[in-house]
Structure formats: C-alpha cells, structure tokens
CSV table of C-alpha atoms and ligand atoms in Angstrom, one decimal:
chain,number,residue,atom,x,y,z
A,1,MET,CA,-32.0,4.8,40.9
A,2,THR,CA,-33.9,2.1,39.0
A,3,ARG,CA,-33.6,1.5,35.3
A,4,SER,CA,-36.4,-0.9,35.1
A,5,SER,CA,-39.4,1.3,34.2
A,6,SER,CA,-41.6,-0.2,31.5
A,7,ALA,CA,-41.2,2.9,29.4
A,8,GLU,CA,-37.5,2.2,29.1
A,9,ARG,CA,-37.8,-1.5,28.3
A,10,LYS,CA,-39.8,-1.2,25.1
A,11,ILE,CA,-37.9,0.0,22.0
A,12,ASP,CA,-39.2,3.5,21.3
A,13,VAL,CA,-38.4,4.6,17.8
A,14,SER,CA,-39.5,8.2,18.1
A,15,TRP,CA,-35.9,9.3,18.9
A,16,VAL,CA,-34.6,8.0,15.6
A,17,THR,CA,-33.9,11.1,13.5
A,18,ASP,CA,-33.3,11.7,9.9
A,19,THR,CA,-31.8,8.3,8.9
A,20,GLU,CA,-32.0,9.1,5.2
A,21,SER,CA,-29.1,11.5,5.2
A,22,ALA,CA,-26.4,9.2,3.9
A,23,THR,CA,-23.3,11.1,4.8
A,24,ARG,CA,-22.7,12.0,8.4
A,25,ARG,CA,-20.0,14.4,9.6
A,26,PHE,CA,-18.3,13.3,12.7
A,27,GLN,CA,-18.7,16.1,15.3
A,28,VAL,CA,-17.1,15.7,18.7
A,29,PHE,CA,-17.5,17.5,22.0
A,30,THR,CA,-15.0,17.4,24.9
A,31,GLU,CA,-15.0,19.1,28.3
A,32,ARG,CA,-14.2,22.4,26.6
A,33,GLN,CA,-17.3,22.3,24.4
A,34,LEU,CA,-19.7,21.1,27.1
A,35,GLU,CA,-21.5,24.4,26.8
A,36,GLN,CA,-22.1,24.0,23.1
A,37,ILE,CA,-24.2,20.9,23.4
A,38,PRO,CA,-27.8,22.2,22.7
A,39,GLN,CA,-29.5,19.5,24.7
A,40,LEU,CA,-27.7,20.6,27.9
A,41,GLU,CA,-29.5,23.9,27.8
A,42,LYS,CA,-32.4,22.1,29.5
A,43,LEU,CA,-30.3,21.5,32.5
A,44,SER,CA,-29.9,23.9,35.4
A,45,ASP,CA,-26.7,25.9,35.9
A,46,GLU,CA,-26.0,23.7,38.9
A,47,GLN,CA,-26.2,20.5,36.9
A,48,ARG,CA,-23.9,21.9,34.2
A,49,PHE,CA,-21.4,23.0,36.7
A,50,THR,CA,-21.4,19.5,38.3
A,51,MET,CA,-20.6,18.0,34.9
A,52,ARG,CA,-17.7,20.5,34.4
A,53,VAL,CA,-16.3,19.5,37.8
A,54,VAL,CA,-16.2,15.8,37.0
A,55,ALA,CA,-15.1,16.3,33.4
A,56,ASN,CA,-12.1,18.1,34.6
A,57,VAL,CA,-10.9,14.9,36.3
A,58,LEU,CA,-12.2,12.1,34.2
A,59,PRO,CA,-12.0,12.0,30.4
A,60,PHE,CA,-15.1,13.2,28.5
A,61,ARG,CA,-15.8,12.9,24.8
A,62,VAL,CA,-19.1,12.5,23.1
A,63,ASN,CA,-20.3,13.1,19.5
A,64,ARG,CA,-23.5,14.2,17.7
A,65,TYR,CA,-24.6,10.7,16.9
A,66,VAL,CA,-24.5,9.6,20.5
A,67,ILE,CA,-26.3,12.8,21.6
A,68,ASP,CA,-29.0,12.8,18.9
A,69,GLU,CA,-29.7,9.1,18.4
A,70,LEU,CA,-28.7,7.2,21.5
A,71,ILE,CA,-29.5,9.4,24.5
A,72,ASP,CA,-33.2,9.8,25.4
A,73,TRP,CA,-33.1,13.4,26.7
A,74,ASP,CA,-36.6,13.0,28.3
A,75,ASN,CA,-35.1,10.4,30.6
A,76,ILE,CA,-32.0,12.1,32.0
A,77,PRO,CA,-30.1,11.6,34.3
A,78,ASP,CA,-31.3,8.0,34.4
A,79,ASP,CA,-31.0,7.2,30.7
A,80,PRO,CA,-28.3,4.5,30.3
A,81,MET,CA,-26.7,6.1,27.3
A,82,PHE,CA,-26.4,9.4,29.2
A,83,GLN,CA,-24.8,7.5,32.1
A,84,LEU,CA,-22.5,5.8,29.6
A,85,THR,CA,-21.1,9.0,28.2
A,86,PHE,CA,-21.8,12.0,30.5
A,87,PRO,CA,-20.0,12.7,33.8
A,88,GLN,CA,-22.0,12.3,37.0
A,89,LYS,CA,-21.4,13.8,40.4
A,90,GLU,CA,-21.0,10.6,42.3
A,91,MET,CA,-18.2,9.3,40.1
A,92,LEU,CA,-16.0,11.3,42.5
A,93,SER,CA,-16.0,10.9,46.3
A,94,PRO,CA,-17.7,13.9,48.0
A,95,GLU,CA,-14.4,15.0,49.2
A,96,GLN,CA,-12.7,14.8,45.7
A,97,TYR,CA,-15.7,16.5,44.2
A,98,GLU,CA,-15.7,19.4,46.7
A,99,ARG,CA,-11.9,20.0,46.2
A,100,MET,CA,-12.4,20.4,42.4
A,101,ALA,CA,-15.7,22.4,42.7
A,102,ASP,CA,-14.1,24.8,45.2
A,103,LEU,CA,-11.2,25.4,42.9
A,104,LEU,CA,-13.4,26.0,39.8
A,105,ARG,CA,-15.6,28.4,41.7
A,106,ARG,CA,-12.6,30.7,42.6
A,107,SER,CA,-10.1,30.2,39.8
A,108,ASP,CA,-9.8,29.6,36.1
A,109,ASP,CA,-6.0,29.1,36.2
A,110,LYS,CA,-5.5,26.1,33.8
A,111,ALA,CA,-2.2,25.0,35.4
A,112,GLU,CA,-3.7,24.9,38.9
A,113,ILE,CA,-6.8,23.0,37.7
A,114,ARG,CA,-4.6,20.5,35.9
A,115,GLU,CA,-2.5,20.0,39.0
A,116,LEU,CA,-5.4,19.2,41.2
A,117,ALA,CA,-7.0,17.0,38.5
A,118,ASN,CA,-3.8,14.9,38.4
A,119,GLU,CA,-3.7,14.7,42.2
A,120,ILE,CA,-7.3,13.3,42.2
A,121,ARG,CA,-6.6,10.9,39.3
A,122,GLN,CA,-3.7,9.4,41.3
A,123,GLU,CA,-6.3,8.4,43.9
A,124,LEU,CA,-8.4,6.6,41.3
A,125,ASN,CA,-6.0,3.6,40.6
A,126,PRO,CA,-5.2,4.8,37.1
A,127,HIS,CA,-3.2,1.6,36.2
A,128,PRO,CA,-5.0,-1.5,37.5
A,129,ALA,CA,-3.5,-5.0,37.7
A,130,GLY,CA,0.1,-4.1,36.6
A,131,GLN,CA,-0.9,-5.1,33.1
A,132,ARG,CA,1.6,-2.9,31.4
A,133,GLU,CA,4.7,-4.2,33.3
A,134,MET,CA,3.8,-7.9,33.3
A,135,ASN,CA,2.8,-8.6,29.7
A,136,VAL,CA,5.1,-6.6,27.5
A,137,PRO,CA,7.2,-9.0,25.5
A,138,LEU,CA,10.8,-8.6,24.4
A,139,LEU,CA,12.2,-8.9,20.9
A,140,ASP,CA,16.0,-9.1,20.8
A,141,SER,CA,16.0,-7.9,24.4
A,142,GLU,CA,14.1,-4.7,23.4
A,143,ARG,CA,10.7,-4.0,25.1
A,144,LEU,CA,7.8,-3.9,22.6
A,145,ASP,CA,5.6,-1.3,24.2
A,146,GLY,CA,2.6,-1.5,21.9
A,147,ILE,CA,2.3,-5.3,22.4
A,148,GLN,CA,0.9,-7.4,25.3
A,149,HIS,CA,1.3,-11.2,25.3
A,150,LYS,CA,-0.3,-12.7,28.3
A,151,TYR,CA,-2.1,-15.8,27.1
A,152,ARG,CA,-0.2,-18.2,24.8
A,153,GLU,CA,-2.5,-18.1,21.7
A,154,THR,CA,-3.3,-14.4,21.6
A,155,VAL,CA,-1.2,-11.3,21.1
A,156,LEU,CA,-2.8,-7.9,21.9
A,157,PHE,CA,-1.6,-5.0,19.8
A,158,PHE,CA,-2.2,-1.3,20.5
A,159,PRO,CA,-1.6,0.6,17.3
A,160,SER,CA,-0.6,4.2,18.2
A,161,GLN,CA,-3.2,5.7,15.8
A,162,GLY,CA,-6.0,3.8,17.5
A,163,GLN,CA,-5.5,4.9,21.1
A,164,THR,CA,-8.6,7.1,21.3
A,165,CYS,CA,-12.4,6.4,20.7
A,166,HIS,CA,-15.3,8.0,18.9
A,167,ALA,CA,-16.7,8.8,22.4
A,168,TYR,CA,-15.5,7.8,25.8
A,169,CYS,CA,-17.3,5.5,28.2
A,170,THR,CA,-17.5,6.9,31.7
A,171,PHE,CA,-16.5,3.6,33.2
A,172,CYS,CA,-13.5,2.9,30.8
A,173,PHE,CA,-10.7,1.0,32.5
A,174,ARG,CA,-8.3,2.6,30.1
A,175,TRP,CA,-9.4,6.1,31.1
A,176,ALA,CA,-5.9,7.1,32.2
A,177,GLN,CA,-4.5,7.0,28.7
A,178,PHE,CA,-7.1,9.5,27.4
A,179,ILE,CA,-5.9,12.3,29.6
A,180,GLY,CA,-2.6,14.0,29.9
A,181,ASP,CA,-0.3,12.9,27.2
A,182,LYS,CA,-2.6,12.8,24.2
A,183,GLU,CA,0.0,13.1,21.5
A,184,LEU,CA,0.8,9.4,21.2
A,185,ARG,CA,3.6,9.3,18.8
A,186,PHE,CA,3.4,7.3,15.6
A,187,SER,CA,6.5,5.3,15.2
A,188,ALA,CA,7.1,4.3,11.6
A,189,ASN,CA,8.5,0.9,12.4
A,190,GLU,CA,5.7,-0.1,14.8
A,191,ALA,CA,4.1,-2.4,12.1
A,192,SER,CA,7.4,-4.1,11.4
A,193,LYS,CA,8.0,-4.8,15.1
A,194,LEU,CA,4.6,-6.4,15.3
A,195,HIS,CA,5.2,-8.5,12.3
A,196,ARG,CA,8.7,-9.6,13.4
A,197,TYR,CA,7.2,-10.6,16.8
A,198,LEU,CA,4.4,-12.6,15.2
A,199,GLN,CA,6.7,-14.3,12.7
A,200,THR,CA,8.9,-15.6,15.5
A,201,HIS,CA,6.0,-16.8,17.7
A,202,THR,CA,4.4,-19.6,15.9
A,203,GLU,CA,2.5,-20.6,19.0
A,204,VAL,CA,0.3,-17.5,18.5
A,205,SER,CA,-2.9,-18.1,16.5
A,206,ASP,CA,-4.7,-14.9,17.3
A,207,LEU,CA,-3.9,-11.2,16.8
A,208,LEU,CA,-6.2,-8.9,18.7
A,209,MET,CA,-6.1,-5.3,17.6
A,210,THR,CA,-7.2,-3.1,20.4
A,211,GLY,CA,-7.0,0.4,21.8
A,212,GLY,CA,-8.8,2.8,22.5
A,213,ASP,CA,-10.5,1.8,19.3
A,214,PRO,CA,-8.6,0.7,16.2
A,215,MET,CA,-11.6,1.7,14.0
A,216,VAL,CA,-10.7,5.4,14.6
A,217,MET,CA,-7.7,4.7,12.3
A,218,LYS,CA,-7.8,5.4,8.6
A,219,THR,CA,-8.3,2.2,6.6
A,220,LYS,CA,-4.8,2.7,5.0
A,221,HIS,CA,-3.2,2.4,8.5
A,222,LEU,CA,-5.2,-0.8,9.3
A,223,GLU,CA,-4.1,-2.2,6.0
A,224,GLY,CA,-0.5,-1.6,6.8
A,225,TYR,CA,-0.8,-3.8,9.9
A,226,LEU,CA,-3.1,-6.5,8.5
A,227,ARG,CA,-2.5,-7.1,4.9
A,228,PRO,CA,1.0,-8.4,5.4
A,229,LEU,CA,-0.5,-11.2,7.5
A,230,LEU,CA,-1.7,-12.8,4.3
A,231,GLY,CA,1.9,-13.8,3.6
A,232,PRO,CA,3.0,-17.4,4.0
A,233,GLN,CA,5.3,-16.6,7.0
A,234,PHE,CA,2.1,-15.8,9.0
A,235,SER,CA,0.1,-18.9,8.2
A,236,HIS,CA,-0.1,-19.7,11.9
A,237,ILE,CA,-2.1,-16.5,12.5
A,238,HIS,CA,-5.6,-17.9,11.9
A,239,ASN,CA,-7.7,-15.3,13.7
A,240,ILE,CA,-7.6,-11.6,13.4
A,241,ARG,CA,-9.8,-9.9,16.0
A,242,ILE,CA,-10.5,-6.2,16.0
A,243,GLY,CA,-11.9,-4.7,19.2
A,244,THR,CA,-14.2,-1.8,18.6
A,245,LYS,CA,-17.1,0.3,19.9
A,246,ALA,CA,-17.6,2.0,16.5
A,247,ILE,CA,-20.9,0.2,15.8
A,248,SER,CA,-22.2,1.9,18.9
A,249,PHE,CA,-20.5,5.2,18.9
A,250,TRP,CA,-20.0,5.9,15.1
A,251,PRO,CA,-21.6,3.3,12.8
A,252,TYR,CA,-21.0,5.5,9.9
A,253,ARG,CA,-17.4,4.2,10.0
A,254,PHE,CA,-18.8,1.3,8.1
A,255,ILE,CA,-21.4,3.2,6.0
A,256,SER,CA,-20.5,6.6,4.8
A,257,ASP,CA,-17.0,7.6,6.0
A,258,PRO,CA,-14.8,8.3,3.0
A,259,ASP,CA,-12.8,5.1,3.5
A,260,ALA,CA,-15.7,2.9,4.7
A,261,GLU,CA,-15.8,0.9,1.5
A,262,GLY,CA,-12.1,0.4,1.6
A,263,LEU,CA,-12.4,-1.0,5.2
A,264,LEU,CA,-15.1,-3.5,4.1
A,265,GLU,CA,-13.0,-4.5,1.1
A,266,LEU,CA,-10.0,-5.2,3.5
A,267,LEU,CA,-12.2,-7.4,5.7
A,268,ARG,CA,-13.5,-9.2,2.7
A,269,GLU,CA,-10.1,-9.9,1.4
A,270,LEU,CA,-8.7,-11.2,4.7
A,271,VAL,CA,-11.7,-13.5,4.9
A,272,ALA,CA,-11.5,-14.6,1.3
A,273,ARG,CA,-7.8,-15.5,1.8
A,274,GLY,CA,-8.5,-17.8,4.7
A,275,LYS,CA,-8.3,-15.7,7.9
A,276,GLN,CA,-11.1,-15.7,10.5
A,277,VAL,CA,-11.9,-12.1,11.1
A,278,ALA,CA,-13.8,-11.3,14.3
A,279,ILE,CA,-15.1,-7.9,15.1
A,280,MET,CA,-15.1,-7.9,18.9
A,281,ALA,CA,-17.8,-5.3,19.4
A,282,HIS,CA,-18.4,-3.6,22.6
A,283,PHE,CA,-22.1,-3.2,23.4
A,284,ASN,CA,-23.4,-2.3,26.9
A,285,HIS,CA,-27.1,-2.0,26.2
A,286,TRP,CA,-29.7,-3.0,23.5
A,287,LYS,CA,-30.2,0.7,22.8
A,288,GLU,CA,-26.9,0.8,21.0
A,289,LEU,CA,-28.1,-1.9,18.6
A,290,SER,CA,-31.5,-0.3,17.9
A,291,THR,CA,-30.7,2.5,15.5
A,292,PRO,CA,-31.0,1.9,11.8
A,293,ALA,CA,-27.4,3.1,11.4
A,294,ALA,CA,-26.0,0.4,13.8
A,295,GLN,CA,-28.1,-2.3,12.2
A,296,GLU,CA,-26.8,-1.2,8.7
A,297,ALA,CA,-23.2,-1.3,10.0
A,298,ILE,CA,-23.7,-4.8,11.3
A,299,ARG,CA,-25.3,-5.9,8.0
A,300,ARG,CA,-22.4,-4.5,6.0
A,301,ILE,CA,-19.7,-6.1,8.3
A,302,ARG,CA,-21.4,-9.5,8.1
A,303,GLU,CA,-21.7,-9.3,4.4
A,304,THR,CA,-17.8,-9.3,4.2
A,305,GLY,CA,-17.8,-12.7,5.9
A,306,ALA,CA,-16.4,-11.3,9.2
A,307,ILE,CA,-18.0,-12.5,12.4
A,308,ILE,CA,-19.2,-10.1,15.0
A,309,ARG,CA,-18.8,-11.1,18.7
A,310,SER,CA,-20.0,-8.9,21.5
A,311,GLN,CA,-18.6,-8.2,25.0
A,312,SER,CA,-19.5,-5.8,27.8
A,313,PRO,CA,-18.8,-5.2,31.4
A,314,LEU,CA,-21.7,-5.3,33.8
A,315,ILE,CA,-22.1,-1.7,35.2
A,316,ALA,CA,-24.3,-0.1,37.8
A,317,HIS,CA,-26.5,2.7,36.4
A,318,ILE,CA,-26.1,1.3,32.8
A,319,ASN,CA,-26.9,-2.4,32.6
A,320,ASP,CA,-27.2,-3.9,36.1
A,321,ASP,CA,-30.6,-5.5,35.2
A,322,ALA,CA,-31.1,-9.0,33.8
A,323,ASP,CA,-33.9,-7.9,31.5
A,324,VAL,CA,-31.5,-5.4,29.8
A,325,TRP,CA,-29.0,-8.2,29.1
A,326,ALA,CA,-31.7,-10.6,28.0
A,327,LYS,CA,-33.1,-8.1,25.5
A,328,MET,CA,-29.6,-7.2,24.3
A,329,TRP,CA,-28.6,-10.9,23.7
A,330,ARG,CA,-31.9,-11.6,22.0
A,331,LEU,CA,-31.4,-8.6,19.7
A,332,GLN,CA,-27.8,-9.6,19.0
A,333,ASN,CA,-29.0,-13.1,18.1
A,334,ASN,CA,-31.5,-11.6,15.7
A,335,LEU,CA,-28.9,-9.5,14.1
A,336,GLY,CA,-26.3,-12.2,13.7
A,337,VAL,CA,-24.0,-11.0,16.5
A,338,TYR,CA,-22.6,-13.7,18.9
A,339,PRO,CA,-22.5,-12.8,22.6
A,340,TYR,CA,-19.0,-13.6,23.9
A,341,TYR,CA,-18.2,-12.1,27.3
A,342,MET,CA,-19.9,-10.5,30.3
A,343,PHE,CA,-17.1,-8.8,32.3
A,344,VAL,CA,-16.9,-7.6,35.9
A,345,GLU,CA,-16.1,-3.9,36.0
A,346,ARG,CA,-12.5,-3.3,36.9
A,347,ASP,CA,-11.1,-1.7,40.0
A,348,THR,CA,-10.2,1.7,38.6
A,349,GLY,CA,-11.5,5.2,37.9
A,350,ALA,CA,-15.1,5.8,39.0
A,351,LYS,CA,-15.4,2.2,40.3
A,352,ARG,CA,-17.3,3.5,43.4
A,353,TYR,CA,-20.1,4.5,41.1
A,354,PHE,CA,-20.2,1.5,38.7
A,355,GLU,CA,-19.3,-1.5,40.7
A,356,VAL,CA,-21.7,-4.5,41.3
A,357,PRO,CA,-21.0,-7.2,43.9
A,358,LEU,CA,-19.9,-10.5,42.5
A,359,TYR,CA,-22.8,-12.4,43.8
A,360,ARG,CA,-25.2,-9.8,42.2
A,361,ALA,CA,-23.3,-10.0,38.9
A,362,TRP,CA,-23.8,-13.8,38.9
A,363,GLU,CA,-27.5,-13.4,39.6
A,364,ILE,CA,-28.0,-11.0,36.8
A,365,TYR,CA,-26.0,-13.3,34.4
A,366,ARG,CA,-28.1,-16.2,35.4
A,367,ASP,CA,-31.5,-14.4,35.2
A,368,ALA,CA,-30.6,-13.1,31.8
A,369,MET,CA,-29.4,-16.6,30.5
A,370,LYS,CA,-32.7,-18.1,31.7
A,371,GLN,CA,-34.7,-15.8,29.4
A,372,VAL,CA,-33.0,-16.4,26.1
A,373,SER,CA,-32.7,-19.2,23.5
A,374,GLY,CA,-29.7,-21.5,23.6
A,375,LEU,CA,-28.3,-19.8,20.6
A,376,ALA,CA,-28.0,-16.6,22.6
A,377,ARG,CA,-26.5,-18.2,25.7
A,378,THR,CA,-22.9,-18.0,24.3
A,379,ALA,CA,-21.5,-15.3,26.6
A,380,ARG,CA,-19.2,-16.5,29.3
A,381,GLY,CA,-19.1,-14.7,32.6
A,382,PRO,CA,-19.3,-12.8,34.8
A,383,SER,CA,-15.5,-12.8,34.2
A,384,MET,CA,-12.8,-10.8,36.0
A,385,SER,CA,-9.7,-9.9,33.9
A,386,ALA,CA,-7.4,-10.1,36.8
A,387,GLY,CA,-3.6,-10.5,37.1
A,388,PRO,CA,-3.6,-14.4,37.1
A,389,GLY,CA,-6.1,-14.7,34.3
A,390,LYS,CA,-9.8,-14.4,33.4
A,391,VAL,CA,-11.7,-15.8,36.3
A,392,GLU,CA,-15.4,-16.6,35.9
A,393,VAL,CA,-17.9,-16.6,38.8
A,394,GLN,CA,-19.7,-19.9,38.1
A,395,GLY,CA,-22.1,-19.5,41.0
A,396,VAL,CA,-22.8,-19.5,44.7
A,397,SER,CA,-23.1,-22.9,46.4
A,398,GLU,CA,-22.8,-24.6,49.8
A,399,VAL,CA,-20.2,-27.3,50.5
A,400,ASN,CA,-20.3,-29.1,53.9
A,401,GLY,CA,-22.2,-26.2,55.4
A,402,GLU,CA,-19.9,-23.5,54.1
A,403,LYS,CA,-21.2,-21.0,51.6
A,404,VAL,CA,-18.8,-20.5,48.7
A,405,PHE,CA,-18.2,-19.0,45.4
A,406,VAL,CA,-17.5,-21.5,42.7
A,407,LEU,CA,-14.8,-20.1,40.3
A,408,ARG,CA,-12.9,-21.2,37.2
A,409,PHE,CA,-10.2,-19.8,35.0
A,410,ILE,CA,-11.4,-19.1,31.4
A,411,GLN,CA,-7.9,-18.0,30.6
A,412,GLY,CA,-4.8,-18.4,32.8
A,413,ARG,CA,-1.3,-17.0,32.8
A,414,ASP,CA,-0.4,-20.7,32.9
A,415,PRO,CA,-2.6,-22.7,30.5
A,416,GLU,CA,-2.6,-25.5,33.1
A,417,TRP,CA,-4.9,-23.4,35.3
A,418,VAL,CA,-7.7,-23.2,32.6
A,419,GLN,CA,-11.0,-24.9,33.5
A,420,ARG,CA,-9.9,-25.9,37.0
A,421,PRO,CA,-12.8,-25.2,39.4
A,422,PHE,CA,-11.8,-23.6,42.7
A,423,PHE,CA,-13.6,-22.2,45.7
A,424,ALA,CA,-13.6,-18.9,47.7
A,425,LYS,CA,-15.4,-18.0,50.9
A,426,TYR,CA,-18.7,-16.3,50.0
A,427,ASP,CA,-18.5,-12.6,50.6
A,428,PRO,CA,-21.6,-10.5,49.7
A,429,GLU,CA,-19.5,-7.4,49.4
A,430,ALA,CA,-16.7,-8.6,47.3
A,431,THR,CA,-16.4,-7.0,43.8
A,432,TRP,CA,-13.0,-8.3,42.7
A,433,LEU,CA,-10.8,-11.3,42.9
A,434,HIS,CA,-8.2,-9.8,45.3
A,435,GLN,CA,-11.0,-9.4,48.0
A,436,LEU,CA,-11.7,-13.1,48.0
A,437,GLN,CA,-10.3,-15.7,50.5
A,438,PRO,CA,-9.9,-19.4,49.8
A,439,ALA,CA,-12.7,-21.5,51.2
A,440,PHE,CA,-12.4,-24.5,53.5
A,441,GLY,CA,-9.7,-22.9,55.7
A,442,GLU,CA,-7.1,-23.2,53.0
A,443,GLU,CA,-4.3,-20.6,53.1
A,444,LYS,CA,-3.9,-19.9,49.4
A,445,PHE,CA,-5.7,-20.5,46.1
A,446,PHE,CA,-4.1,-23.3,44.0
A,447,PHE,CA,-2.4,-20.9,41.6
A,448,GLN,CA,-1.3,-18.3,44.1
A,449,LYS,CA,2.3,-19.4,44.8
A,450,GLN,CA,3.1,-19.9,41.2
A,451,TYR,CA,1.5,-16.5,40.3
A,452,GLU,CA,3.5,-14.7,43.0
A,453,ALA,CA,6.7,-16.2,41.5
A,454,MET,CA,5.7,-15.0,38.1
A,455,CYS,CA,5.2,-11.5,39.4
A,456,GLU,CA,8.7,-11.5,41.1
A,457,GLU,CA,10.2,-12.7,37.9
A,458,ALA,CA,8.5,-9.9,35.9
A,459,MET,CA,9.8,-7.3,38.5
A,460,ARG,CA,13.3,-8.6,38.0
A,461,GLN,CA,13.0,-8.2,34.3
A,462,THR,CA,11.8,-4.6,34.4
A,463,ASP,CA,14.4,-3.4,36.9
B,1,LIG,C1,-9.3,-11.6,27.2
B,1,LIG,C2,-7.9,-11.5,26.7
B,1,LIG,C3,-7.4,-12.2,25.6
B,1,LIG,C4,-8.3,-13.1,24.8
B,1,LIG,O1,-8.9,-14.1,25.5
B,1,LIG,P1,-9.9,-15.1,24.8
B,1,LIG,O2,-10.5,-15.9,25.9
B,1,LIG,O3,-9.2,-15.9,23.8
B,1,LIG,O4,-11.0,-14.2,24.2
B,1,LIG,C5,-6.1,-12.1,25.3
B,1,LIG,N1,-5.2,-11.3,26.0
B,1,LIG,C6,-5.6,-10.7,27.1
B,1,LIG,C7,-4.6,-9.9,27.9
B,1,LIG,C8,-6.9,-10.7,27.5
B,1,LIG,O5,-7.3,-10.1,28.6
B,2,LIG,S1,-14.8,2.2,23.8
B,2,LIG,FE1,-13.6,0.9,25.1
B,2,LIG,S2,-11.5,1.9,25.2
B,2,LIG,FE2,-13.0,3.4,24.3
B,2,LIG,S3,-13.8,4.5,26.1
B,2,LIG,FE3,-15.2,2.8,25.8
B,2,LIG,S4,-14.4,1.2,27.2
B,2,LIG,FE4,-12.8,2.7,26.9
C-alpha cells in the first residue's frame, strides 16, 4: 500500500464541515456501536465483519469529530486517519484472525468471545519492557502505582481519571489498559501521594501528566493535581508537562467544552506564577493539524503562555513517508508547535502491521529533516523507549569495513550513559534494540552489565 499519491499530499479542505457551530457534543463509538457509524454503510458486509473480528481483540474507540473531519472516506482503507483509528485485518496474524472469525460466525456467547480475545491478547505482548515493575517508586516502603520515576529529572504521573482517550490509536502501546478492567478506581488520596513524593524528591524538575489522556479529565480534577504545585514547597518543580492527543481527537476540549475556559485559565495561572507549562501533543500526521478546530485549539493554548511540543511514533500505513513528516513539521512550525520526538513503534499489540525497520526509520527521519527549515528540525529521533533508556538511531555508517548503526542515549536509566555514542552491527531487519548485537566483535554493549544488575535489583524489590 502506498500513501504517497499526490491527491493525498495536498491539503484538501472540502472535507471540512460546518465549522461555525460553536458547541460540539462529544459522541463516541466503540466496537458495540460499529454498525451505527453511517460512513461504514458504504463498506461491504465482509469488510464490516472483518472490523468486528479485530475490534473484539484490540481496543476500538472513535468519535464523530474524527469520523467527520479527519477521515477522508473517499480514500479508505488507505486513508491514514482511517488506519489510525479503525481496525484492519492484518493487525492480527492470519491464524489469530481465523480463530476469532470462526468463533463469531458460529456463536454470540459473550463469555466465550471474551475468553478467546484474552487468549489472543496474551500473544500480543501486552506489557512491553517491564515498565510497570521497574519504575514504580516507593514512599515510606509503599508502592506508588500511579507514578513512574525512571529518569532523574522527570516523574510520570498517571491520574486514574485520565486513563482513557477521546479515541484510540490502533497502534497504541498502552492498548492493554483499555480493555478488560475499565473501571479504574479513583482513589481520593492519589493527589496527596503525588504531592508527598514530589515534595521529598527535590532532584525532580519535571512532572509529566500522562495516560491515556489527562485532557479527558474534568478541569476541576486537573486543578486538584496541579494548583498545589504553586506552593513554595514545590519550587523545584519548574516544568509541568501534560501529554495529550486532544488537539487531534477532540480539539473542542479547548474551545467549547463546558470547562474549556477553566482549563485555559488554569494553564494561564500556572504560567503567570512561574511554571513552564508544556503541552506534549501527540500528532501522527499533518491532517490532524489541518482542521480549523485544531488550529483554534492551538491558538488558544498558546495564548495562555503554555508551549506546545509534538511527538509521534513512526508507523507503517500512517506516516512511513518522509514527505508526510516534512509537511507535518513545517505546518507545526507555522502554527507555533515545536517538534520534539520521533519515536520507533514499540514491540507490542499489532506491531506486525505497524513496524518499520530501524534503518528505514532513520532514512525517513533524515529525508524529512533535509526538507525543512532549521527551526523545524527540533525533533530528536528515531528514538526507542527501551528498558535501559531512550536510544536514538543516529545513522548507518561503516567503520573499518564493518557496516554499523551509530546509536546514542537521549535518556538513560543512569544519567552517565547520556550522549555516549555506541555501535551495533547493521541489521536491515532489526526493528528494536533487543534485536541488535554489539559491533566490532564485542560481547556486550557498554551499559549492558550495569543494566542487567539494575533489573535483578528491581526483581528483588518486587518479590
Ligand atoms: C521520555 C520519558 C521521559 C521524558 O524524557 P525527556 O527526554 O525529558 O522528554 C520521562 N520518563 C520516561 C519514562 C520517559 O519514557
Ligand atoms: S492517544 Fe496515546 S494513549 Fe491514547 S490511544 Fe493514542 S497512543 Fe494510546
């Protein structure tokens, strides 16, 4: 499948509908409402059945804004926004697909379907890189489950009310949390735990609110987490980052939702009182930045003094094309959004469908960088968020006749690793760090022994 037709590359505004209506109601569709999406009537019964099969295994959630204003229904199934949100047959192996299809053809027993779905999910590496076990910190010897502290300066916080999204990306590496146990309990003292942890860790300068999408939360909940950080005991927390895909999936969060004004007011106050507020926006494709609503959301956020930085994985069928990245970065530059990271897609879920070899990822990165102004060349990558740290593929080179990958740590579990170049044997098929071998006949990468010791230590603590 190619996504480089000229028709797709130019911004076509004909699909922008009815932007005057100021108030939008959020209307969501999950696998149970697939049949109610009017645009799907154009598809054959066979195509709709295929979607049902996959949506019974992988999470599916989409909303009216995405359906009406992002997806070009004259260009499906190739349309990147359709690929971003709708299930595709090849996301499962032929064998997995047939097992579920066969069951759905002969049964509508919910328990039986759920059991098979769970079996297949277990085959899809639902919890990559042991993130959960290794990075959960302790406070007075109690595990703080909504917090991850991997890199010295930055604490990740997963507020329980923010563990869903306005729509789901088909490639999401957090997909496993969207299925099964959806009733994430709200614990009343969650905010106070976060605050106690931050107060005692003065080495931390950054709080990163993440999810899911923290912007699905009501403003009043966000305030409960963030406003206390204005107190003098948190003067070491200089940067408040909020990860979100709301500008893409529900820009009305910043425009016409009942508490949109309150949200902007909160950002404005944090900035006015000395915090750097960074909205870490997730954009995969320029199309997401092209609607009047998305551009209005960006304008409103910037007007508060908050900065918008952007990050995205590189994903086959959605954005594995240098021109798409170049156009996206250029548009971001025009709108005042700073490109921050290009990620390598993680080894989980429908990886078989989305993965791009590392050498190819680097080529796309390079070909995109070549095309844009220096001001838009601010994204680092392609970067793998792996166990030892964020590892960037700096390029492919040759040393003493041996073809190698040149790599470096952008972030390391030990800050001493940061910015040290290292080398791996070139492998045109490798898609992730664990598939790489050290170059020059060396037995291990420089960090490997230390990292293995860290893993053993973490295992001892969780036992
Ligand atoms: C990426 C990441 C961060 C933030 O790293 P920066 O390079 O400062 O953006 C923090 N914690 C974890 C676990 C991460 O993966
Ligand atoms: S917005 Fe982020 S967390 Fe939500 S589905 Fe997409 S990738 Fe996953």
